[in-house]
Structures are given as C-alpha cells and as structure tokens.
Coordinates of N, CA, C and O in Angstrom, one line a residue:
Q125 N -18.6 12.5 12.0 CA -19.0 13.3 10.8 C -17.9 14.2 10.4 O -17.3 14.9 11.2
V126 N -17.6 14.2 9.1 CA -16.5 15.0 8.6 C -17.2 16.0 7.6 O -17.8 15.6 6.6
Q127 N -17.0 17.3 7.8 CA -17.6 18.3 6.9 C -16.5 18.8 6.0 O -15.4 19.2 6.5
L128 N -16.8 18.8 4.7 CA -15.8 19.2 3.7 C -16.3 20.3 2.9 O -17.5 20.3 2.5
V129 N -15.5 21.3 2.7 CA -15.9 22.5 1.9 C -14.8 22.7 0.8 O -13.7 23.0 1.1
E130 N -15.2 22.6 -0.5 CA -14.3 22.8 -1.6 C -14.4 24.3 -2.0 O -15.4 25.0 -1.9
S131 N -13.3 24.7 -2.6 CA -13.2 26.0 -3.2 C -12.1 26.0 -4.3 O -11.4 25.0 -4.4
G132 N -12.1 27.1 -5.1 CA -11.1 27.2 -6.1 C -11.5 26.9 -7.5 O -10.7 27.1 -8.5
G133 N -12.7 26.5 -7.7 CA -13.2 26.2 -9.1 C -13.4 27.5 -9.8 O -13.3 28.6 -9.3
G134 N -13.6 27.4 -11.1 CA -13.9 28.6 -12.0 C -13.8 28.3 -13.4 O -13.8 27.1 -13.8
L135 N -13.7 29.3 -14.2 CA -13.7 29.2 -15.7 C -12.2 29.5 -16.1 O -11.6 30.5 -15.7
V136 N -11.7 28.6 -16.9 CA -10.3 28.8 -17.4 C -10.2 28.3 -18.8 O -11.0 27.5 -19.3
Q137 N -9.3 28.9 -19.6 CA -9.1 28.5 -20.9 C -8.2 27.2 -21.0 O -7.5 26.9 -20.1
A138 N -8.4 26.5 -22.1 CA -7.6 25.2 -22.2 C -6.1 25.6 -22.1 O -5.7 26.6 -22.7
G139 N -5.4 24.7 -21.4 CA -4.0 24.9 -21.2 C -3.7 25.6 -19.9 O -2.5 25.7 -19.5
G140 N -4.7 26.2 -19.3 CA -4.5 26.9 -18.1 C -4.5 26.0 -16.8 O -4.5 24.8 -16.9
S141 N -4.5 26.7 -15.7 CA -4.3 25.9 -14.4 C -5.3 26.5 -13.4 O -5.7 27.6 -13.4
L142 N -5.7 25.6 -12.5 CA -6.5 25.9 -11.3 C -6.0 25.1 -10.1 O -5.5 24.0 -10.3
R143 N -6.2 25.6 -8.9 CA -5.9 24.8 -7.7 C -7.1 24.8 -6.9 O -7.7 25.8 -6.4
L144 N -7.6 23.6 -6.7 CA -8.8 23.4 -5.8 C -8.3 23.1 -4.4 O -7.3 22.5 -4.2
S145 N -9.1 23.5 -3.5 CA -8.8 23.3 -2.0 C -10.1 22.6 -1.4 O -11.2 22.9 -1.8
C146 N -9.8 21.8 -0.4 CA -10.9 21.2 0.3 C -10.5 21.3 1.8 O -9.6 20.7 2.2
A147 N -11.3 22.0 2.6 CA -11.0 22.2 4.0 C -12.0 21.4 4.8 O -13.2 21.3 4.5
A148 N -11.4 20.8 5.9 CA -12.2 20.0 6.8 C -12.2 20.7 8.2 O -11.1 21.2 8.6
A149 N -13.3 20.7 8.8 CA -13.3 21.4 10.2 C -12.8 20.5 11.3 O -12.5 21.0 12.3
E150 N -12.8 19.2 11.0 CA -12.5 18.3 12.1 C -11.0 18.1 12.3 O -10.2 18.1 11.4
R151 N -10.6 17.9 13.6 CA -9.2 17.7 13.9 C -8.8 16.3 13.6 O -7.6 16.0 13.6
T152 N -9.7 15.4 13.2 CA -9.4 14.1 12.8 C -9.0 14.0 11.3 O -8.9 12.9 10.8
F153 N -8.9 15.1 10.7 CA -8.6 15.1 9.2 C -7.4 14.2 8.9 O -7.5 13.5 7.9
S154 N -6.4 14.3 9.7 CA -5.2 13.5 9.3 C -5.4 12.0 9.4 O -4.5 11.3 8.9
S155 N -6.5 11.6 10.0 CA -6.7 10.1 10.0 C -7.5 9.6 8.9 O -7.9 8.5 8.8
N156 N -7.9 10.5 8.0 CA -8.7 10.2 6.8 C -7.9 10.2 5.5 O -7.0 11.1 5.3
I157 N -8.2 9.2 4.7 CA -7.7 9.2 3.3 C -8.6 10.2 2.5 O -9.8 10.2 2.8
M158 N -8.0 11.0 1.7 CA -8.7 12.0 1.0 C -8.7 11.7 -0.5 O -7.7 11.3 -1.1
G159 N -9.8 12.0 -1.2 CA -9.9 11.8 -2.6 C -10.6 12.9 -3.3 O -11.3 13.7 -2.7
W160 N -10.3 13.1 -4.6 CA -11.1 14.0 -5.5 C -11.8 13.2 -6.5 O -11.2 12.3 -7.1
F161 N -13.0 13.5 -6.8 CA -13.8 12.9 -7.8 C -14.4 14.0 -8.7 O -14.4 15.2 -8.2
R162 N -14.9 13.7 -9.8 CA -15.6 14.7 -10.7 C -16.8 14.1 -11.4 O -16.8 12.8 -11.6
Q163 N -17.7 14.9 -11.7 CA -18.9 14.5 -12.5 C -19.3 15.5 -13.5 O -19.6 16.6 -13.2
A164 N -19.2 15.1 -14.8 CA -19.6 15.9 -15.9 C -21.1 15.7 -16.1 O -21.7 14.7 -15.8
P165 N -21.8 16.7 -16.8 CA -23.2 16.5 -17.1 C -23.5 15.3 -17.9 O -22.8 15.0 -18.9
G166 N -24.4 14.5 -17.4 CA -24.8 13.3 -18.2 C -23.9 12.1 -18.0 O -24.1 11.1 -18.6
K167 N -22.9 12.3 -17.1 CA -21.9 11.2 -16.9 C -21.9 10.8 -15.4 O -22.3 11.5 -14.6
E168 N -21.3 9.6 -15.2 CA -21.2 9.1 -13.8 C -20.0 9.8 -13.2 O -19.1 10.3 -13.8
R169 N -20.1 9.8 -11.8 CA -19.0 10.4 -11.1 C -17.8 9.5 -11.3 O -17.9 8.3 -11.2
E170 N -16.6 10.1 -11.5 CA -15.4 9.4 -11.7 C -14.3 9.8 -10.8 O -14.2 10.9 -10.4
F171 N -13.4 8.9 -10.5 CA -12.2 9.1 -9.6 C -11.2 10.0 -10.4 O -11.0 9.8 -11.6
V172 N -10.6 10.9 -9.6 CA -9.6 11.7 -10.1 C -8.2 11.4 -9.4 O -7.3 11.1 -10.1
A173 N -8.2 11.5 -8.1 CA -7.0 11.3 -7.4 C -7.3 11.0 -5.9 O -8.4 11.4 -5.4
A174 N -6.3 10.4 -5.2 CA -6.5 10.1 -3.8 C -5.1 10.2 -3.2 O -4.1 10.1 -3.8
I175 N -5.1 10.5 -1.9 CA -3.9 10.6 -1.1 C -4.0 10.0 0.2 O -5.0 10.0 0.9
S176 N -2.9 9.3 0.7 CA -2.9 8.6 1.9 C -2.9 9.6 3.1 O -2.8 10.8 2.9
R177 N -3.1 9.1 4.3 CA -3.2 9.9 5.5 C -2.0 10.8 5.7 O -2.2 12.0 6.1
G178 N -0.9 10.3 5.5 CA 0.3 11.1 5.7 C 0.8 11.9 4.5 O 1.7 12.7 4.6
G179 N 0.2 11.6 3.4 CA 0.5 12.3 2.1 C 1.6 11.6 1.3 O 2.0 12.0 0.2
G180 N 2.2 10.5 1.8 CA 3.3 9.8 1.2 C 2.9 9.0 0.0 O 3.8 8.6 -0.8
S181 N 1.6 8.7 -0.2 CA 1.2 7.8 -1.3 C 0.0 8.5 -2.0 O -0.9 9.0 -1.3
T182 N 0.1 8.5 -3.3 CA -1.0 9.1 -4.1 C -1.4 8.1 -5.2 O -0.6 7.2 -5.6
N183 N -2.6 8.4 -5.8 CA -3.1 7.5 -6.8 C -3.9 8.5 -7.8 O -4.6 9.4 -7.3
Y184 N -3.7 8.2 -9.1 CA -4.4 9.1 -10.0 C -5.1 8.3 -11.1 O -4.7 7.2 -11.5
A185 N -6.1 8.9 -11.6 CA -6.8 8.4 -12.8 C -5.8 8.6 -14.0 O -5.1 9.6 -14.1
D186 N -5.8 7.6 -14.9 CA -5.0 7.7 -16.1 C -5.2 9.0 -16.9 O -4.2 9.6 -17.4
S187 N -6.4 9.5 -16.9 CA -6.7 10.7 -17.7 C -6.1 12.0 -17.1 O -6.0 13.0 -17.9
V188 N -5.6 12.0 -15.9 CA -5.1 13.2 -15.3 C -3.6 13.0 -14.9 O -3.0 14.0 -14.5
K189 N -3.1 11.8 -15.0 CA -1.6 11.6 -14.7 C -0.7 12.5 -15.4 O -0.9 12.7 -16.6
G190 N 0.2 13.1 -14.7 CA 1.1 14.1 -15.3 C 0.6 15.5 -15.4 O 1.4 16.4 -15.7
R191 N -0.7 15.7 -15.2 CA -1.3 17.0 -15.3 C -1.8 17.5 -13.9 O -1.7 18.7 -13.6
F192 N -2.3 16.6 -13.1 CA -2.9 17.0 -11.8 C -2.0 16.5 -10.7 O -1.4 15.4 -10.8
T193 N -2.0 17.2 -9.6 CA -1.2 16.8 -8.4 C -2.1 17.0 -7.2 O -2.6 18.1 -6.9
I194 N -2.2 15.9 -6.4 CA -3.0 16.0 -5.1 C -1.9 16.1 -4.0 O -0.9 15.5 -4.0
S195 N -2.3 16.9 -3.0 CA -1.4 17.1 -1.9 C -2.3 17.4 -0.7 O -3.5 17.7 -0.8
R196 N -1.7 17.4 0.5 CA -2.5 17.7 1.7 C -1.6 18.4 2.7 O -0.4 18.2 2.7
D197 N -2.2 19.2 3.5 CA -1.5 19.9 4.6 C -2.3 19.6 5.9 O -3.4 20.2 6.1
N198 N -1.9 18.6 6.6 CA -2.6 18.1 7.8 C -2.7 19.2 8.9 O -3.6 19.2 9.7
A199 N -1.7 20.1 8.9 CA -1.7 21.2 9.9 C -2.9 22.2 9.6 O -3.4 22.8 10.5
K200 N -3.3 22.2 8.4 CA -4.3 23.1 8.0 C -5.6 22.4 7.7 O -6.6 23.0 7.2
N201 N -5.6 21.1 7.9 CA -6.8 20.3 7.6 C -7.3 20.5 6.2 O -8.6 20.7 5.9
T202 N -6.4 20.5 5.2 CA -6.8 20.9 3.8 C -6.1 19.9 2.9 O -4.9 19.6 3.0
V203 N -6.9 19.6 1.8 CA -6.3 18.8 0.7 C -6.4 19.7 -0.5 O -7.4 20.4 -0.7
Y204 N -5.5 19.5 -1.4 CA -5.4 20.4 -2.6 C -5.4 19.5 -3.9 O -5.0 18.3 -3.9
L205 N -5.9 20.1 -5.0 CA -5.7 19.4 -6.3 C -5.2 20.5 -7.3 O -6.0 21.4 -7.6
Q206 N -3.9 20.4 -7.6 CA -3.4 21.3 -8.6 C -3.6 20.8 -9.9 O -3.2 19.6 -10.2
M207 N -4.3 21.5 -10.8 CA -4.6 21.1 -12.1 C -3.9 22.0 -13.2 O -4.2 23.2 -13.2
N208 N -3.1 21.4 -13.9 CA -2.4 22.0 -15.0 C -2.7 21.5 -16.4 O -3.3 20.4 -16.5
S209 N -2.4 22.2 -17.4 CA -2.7 21.8 -18.8 C -4.1 21.3 -18.9 O -4.4 20.3 -19.5
L210 N -5.0 22.1 -18.4 CA -6.4 21.8 -18.4 C -7.0 21.6 -19.8 O -6.6 22.4 -20.7
K211 N -7.9 20.7 -20.0 CA -8.6 20.4 -21.3 C -10.1 20.6 -21.1 O -10.6 20.5 -20.0
P212 N -10.8 20.9 -22.2 CA -12.2 21.0 -22.1 C -12.9 19.8 -21.5 O -13.9 19.9 -20.8
E213 N -12.3 18.6 -21.7 CA -12.9 17.4 -21.1 C -12.7 17.3 -19.6 O -13.3 16.4 -19.0
D214 N -12.0 18.2 -19.0 CA -11.8 18.3 -17.6 C -13.0 19.0 -16.9 O -13.1 19.1 -15.7
T215 N -13.8 19.6 -17.8 CA -15.0 20.3 -17.3 C -15.9 19.4 -16.5 O -16.4 18.4 -17.0
A216 N -16.2 19.8 -15.2 CA -17.0 18.9 -14.4 C -17.2 19.6 -13.0 O -16.6 20.6 -12.7
L217 N -18.1 19.0 -12.2 CA -18.2 19.4 -10.8 C -17.2 18.5 -10.1 O -17.3 17.3 -10.1
Y218 N -16.3 19.1 -9.3 CA -15.3 18.4 -8.6 C -15.7 18.3 -7.1 O -16.0 19.3 -6.5
Y219 N -15.6 17.1 -6.6 CA -15.9 16.8 -5.3 C -14.7 16.3 -4.5 O -13.9 15.5 -5.0
C220 N -14.7 16.7 -3.2 CA -13.7 16.2 -2.3 C -14.4 15.1 -1.4 O -15.6 15.3 -1.1
A221 N -13.7 14.1 -1.1 CA -14.3 13.0 -0.3 C -13.3 12.5 0.7 O -12.0 12.6 0.5
A222 N -13.8 11.9 1.8 CA -12.9 11.4 2.9 C -13.4 10.0 3.2 O -14.5 9.6 3.2
K223 N -12.4 9.2 3.6 CA -12.7 7.8 4.1 C -11.7 7.4 5.2 O -10.6 7.9 5.2
G224 N -12.1 6.4 5.9 CA -11.1 5.9 6.9 C -10.3 4.7 6.3 O -10.4 4.6 5.0
G225 N -9.7 3.9 7.1 CA -8.9 2.8 6.6 C -7.5 3.2 6.1 O -7.0 4.3 6.5
F226 N -6.9 2.3 5.3 CA -5.5 2.5 5.0 C -5.3 2.5 3.5 O -4.2 2.7 3.0
V227 N -6.3 2.2 2.7 CA -6.1 2.1 1.3 C -6.8 3.3 0.5 O -8.0 3.5 0.7
A228 N -6.1 4.0 -0.3 CA -6.6 5.1 -1.1 C -7.3 4.5 -2.3 O -6.7 4.5 -3.4
T229 N -8.5 4.1 -2.2 CA -9.2 3.4 -3.3 C -9.7 4.4 -4.3 O -9.9 5.6 -4.0
M230 N -10.1 3.9 -5.5 CA -10.7 4.7 -6.5 C -12.2 4.6 -6.6 O -12.8 5.2 -7.5
T231 N -12.8 3.8 -5.7 CA -14.2 3.5 -5.7 C -14.9 4.6 -4.9 O -14.7 4.6 -3.7
S232 N -15.8 5.3 -5.5 CA -16.5 6.4 -4.8 C -17.4 5.8 -3.7 O -17.5 6.5 -2.6
S233 N -17.9 4.6 -3.8 CA -18.8 4.1 -2.8 C -18.0 3.8 -1.5 O -18.6 3.6 -0.4
S234 N -16.7 3.7 -1.5 CA -15.9 3.4 -0.3 C -15.6 4.7 0.5 O -15.1 4.6 1.6
Y235 N -16.0 5.8 0.0 CA -15.8 7.1 0.7 C -17.0 7.5 1.5 O -18.2 7.3 1.0
D236 N -16.8 7.9 2.7 CA -17.9 8.1 3.6 C -18.5 9.5 3.6 O -19.6 9.7 3.9
Y237 N -17.6 10.5 3.4 CA -18.0 11.9 3.5 C -17.7 12.6 2.2 O -16.6 12.4 1.6
W238 N -18.6 13.6 1.9 CA -18.4 14.3 0.6 C -18.7 15.8 0.8 O -19.6 16.2 1.6
G239 N -18.0 16.6 0.0 CA -18.3 18.0 0.0 C -19.4 18.3 -1.0 O -19.9 17.3 -1.6
Q240 N -19.8 19.5 -1.2 CA -20.8 19.9 -2.1 C -20.4 20.1 -3.5 O -21.2 20.1 -4.4
G241 N -19.1 20.2 -3.7 CA -18.5 20.3 -5.1 C -18.2 21.7 -5.5 O -18.8 22.7 -4.9
T242 N -17.3 21.8 -6.4 CA -16.9 23.1 -6.9 C -16.8 23.0 -8.5 O -16.2 22.0 -8.9
Q243 N -17.4 23.9 -9.2 CA -17.4 23.8 -10.6 C -16.2 24.2 -11.3 O -15.6 25.3 -11.0
V244 N -15.7 23.4 -12.2 CA -14.5 23.7 -13.1 C -15.0 23.7 -14.5 O -15.5 22.6 -15.0
T245 N -14.8 24.8 -15.2 CA -15.2 24.8 -16.6 C -14.0 25.3 -17.4 O -13.4 26.3 -17.2
V246 N -13.6 24.4 -18.4 CA -12.5 24.7 -19.3 C -13.0 25.0 -20.7 O -13.6 24.2 -21.3
S247 N -12.7 26.2 -21.2 CA -13.1 26.6 -22.5 C -12.1 26.3 -23.5 O -10.9 26.4 -23.2
S248 N -12.5 26.0 -24.7 CA -11.6 25.6 -25.8 C -11.1 26.9 -26.6 O -11.7 28.0 -26.4

C-alpha cells in the first residue's frame, strides 16, 4: 500500500505559477513510477505528466508540454509538478498516482495508488 498526500494547490491568476508536491510515506517510493492527473468539473480524469523511477524519463500531455515540469526527489519520497504560464483551462483537481512496472503510461487505470487531490484554480 502506497499512501500519497498532495499539497501546493491554490488560486492563481492566469500566467502565474504553482508547484504541486506529492509525498509518499513508504520507503519503496523509488520503485514506483509516478504520475499526475487532473479532473475538471464535468470532465473525465486526464493524464498530465509521468516520471520514471529514477527520474530520467518523463512524459507529458500535449496540453501542458513546455509549461509543466514533473520531477522527483527519491531521498524525500516526493514528486513535484511545477506549473508555469497557467491558463484558466488548467483549473482542476490534481491527483498524484503511483504504479509499479517500467513504463510511465498515460492511462489512469494502470495506476494502483492515488492521493486525495489538491485543487488548482486559475482565474482569468
């Protein structure tokens, strides 16, 4: 069981930045691929970014490429999502997720563990 706790969400104006954090209590954090997903009201959950176990490989949704950066610090059992140039359409509940294996997939059903989410609201 992997317990994940997100933080860092909030209200920001368009063009601003936020950094989300996701902390895991387990020492096995480094053996998990980590991902960020988001869900806006009335919409399905969508992939945002994922990072390999060692951090050397990342994957992004087209909608956030060039604006968002995923990173991880395995010594701190934490994964981050740096979000720059935020747009109102980035408004959503952002979730951190973990999975085993070797492939940083974009499919939410392949992730085994989920946090409770942190709200990001971007005003125009």
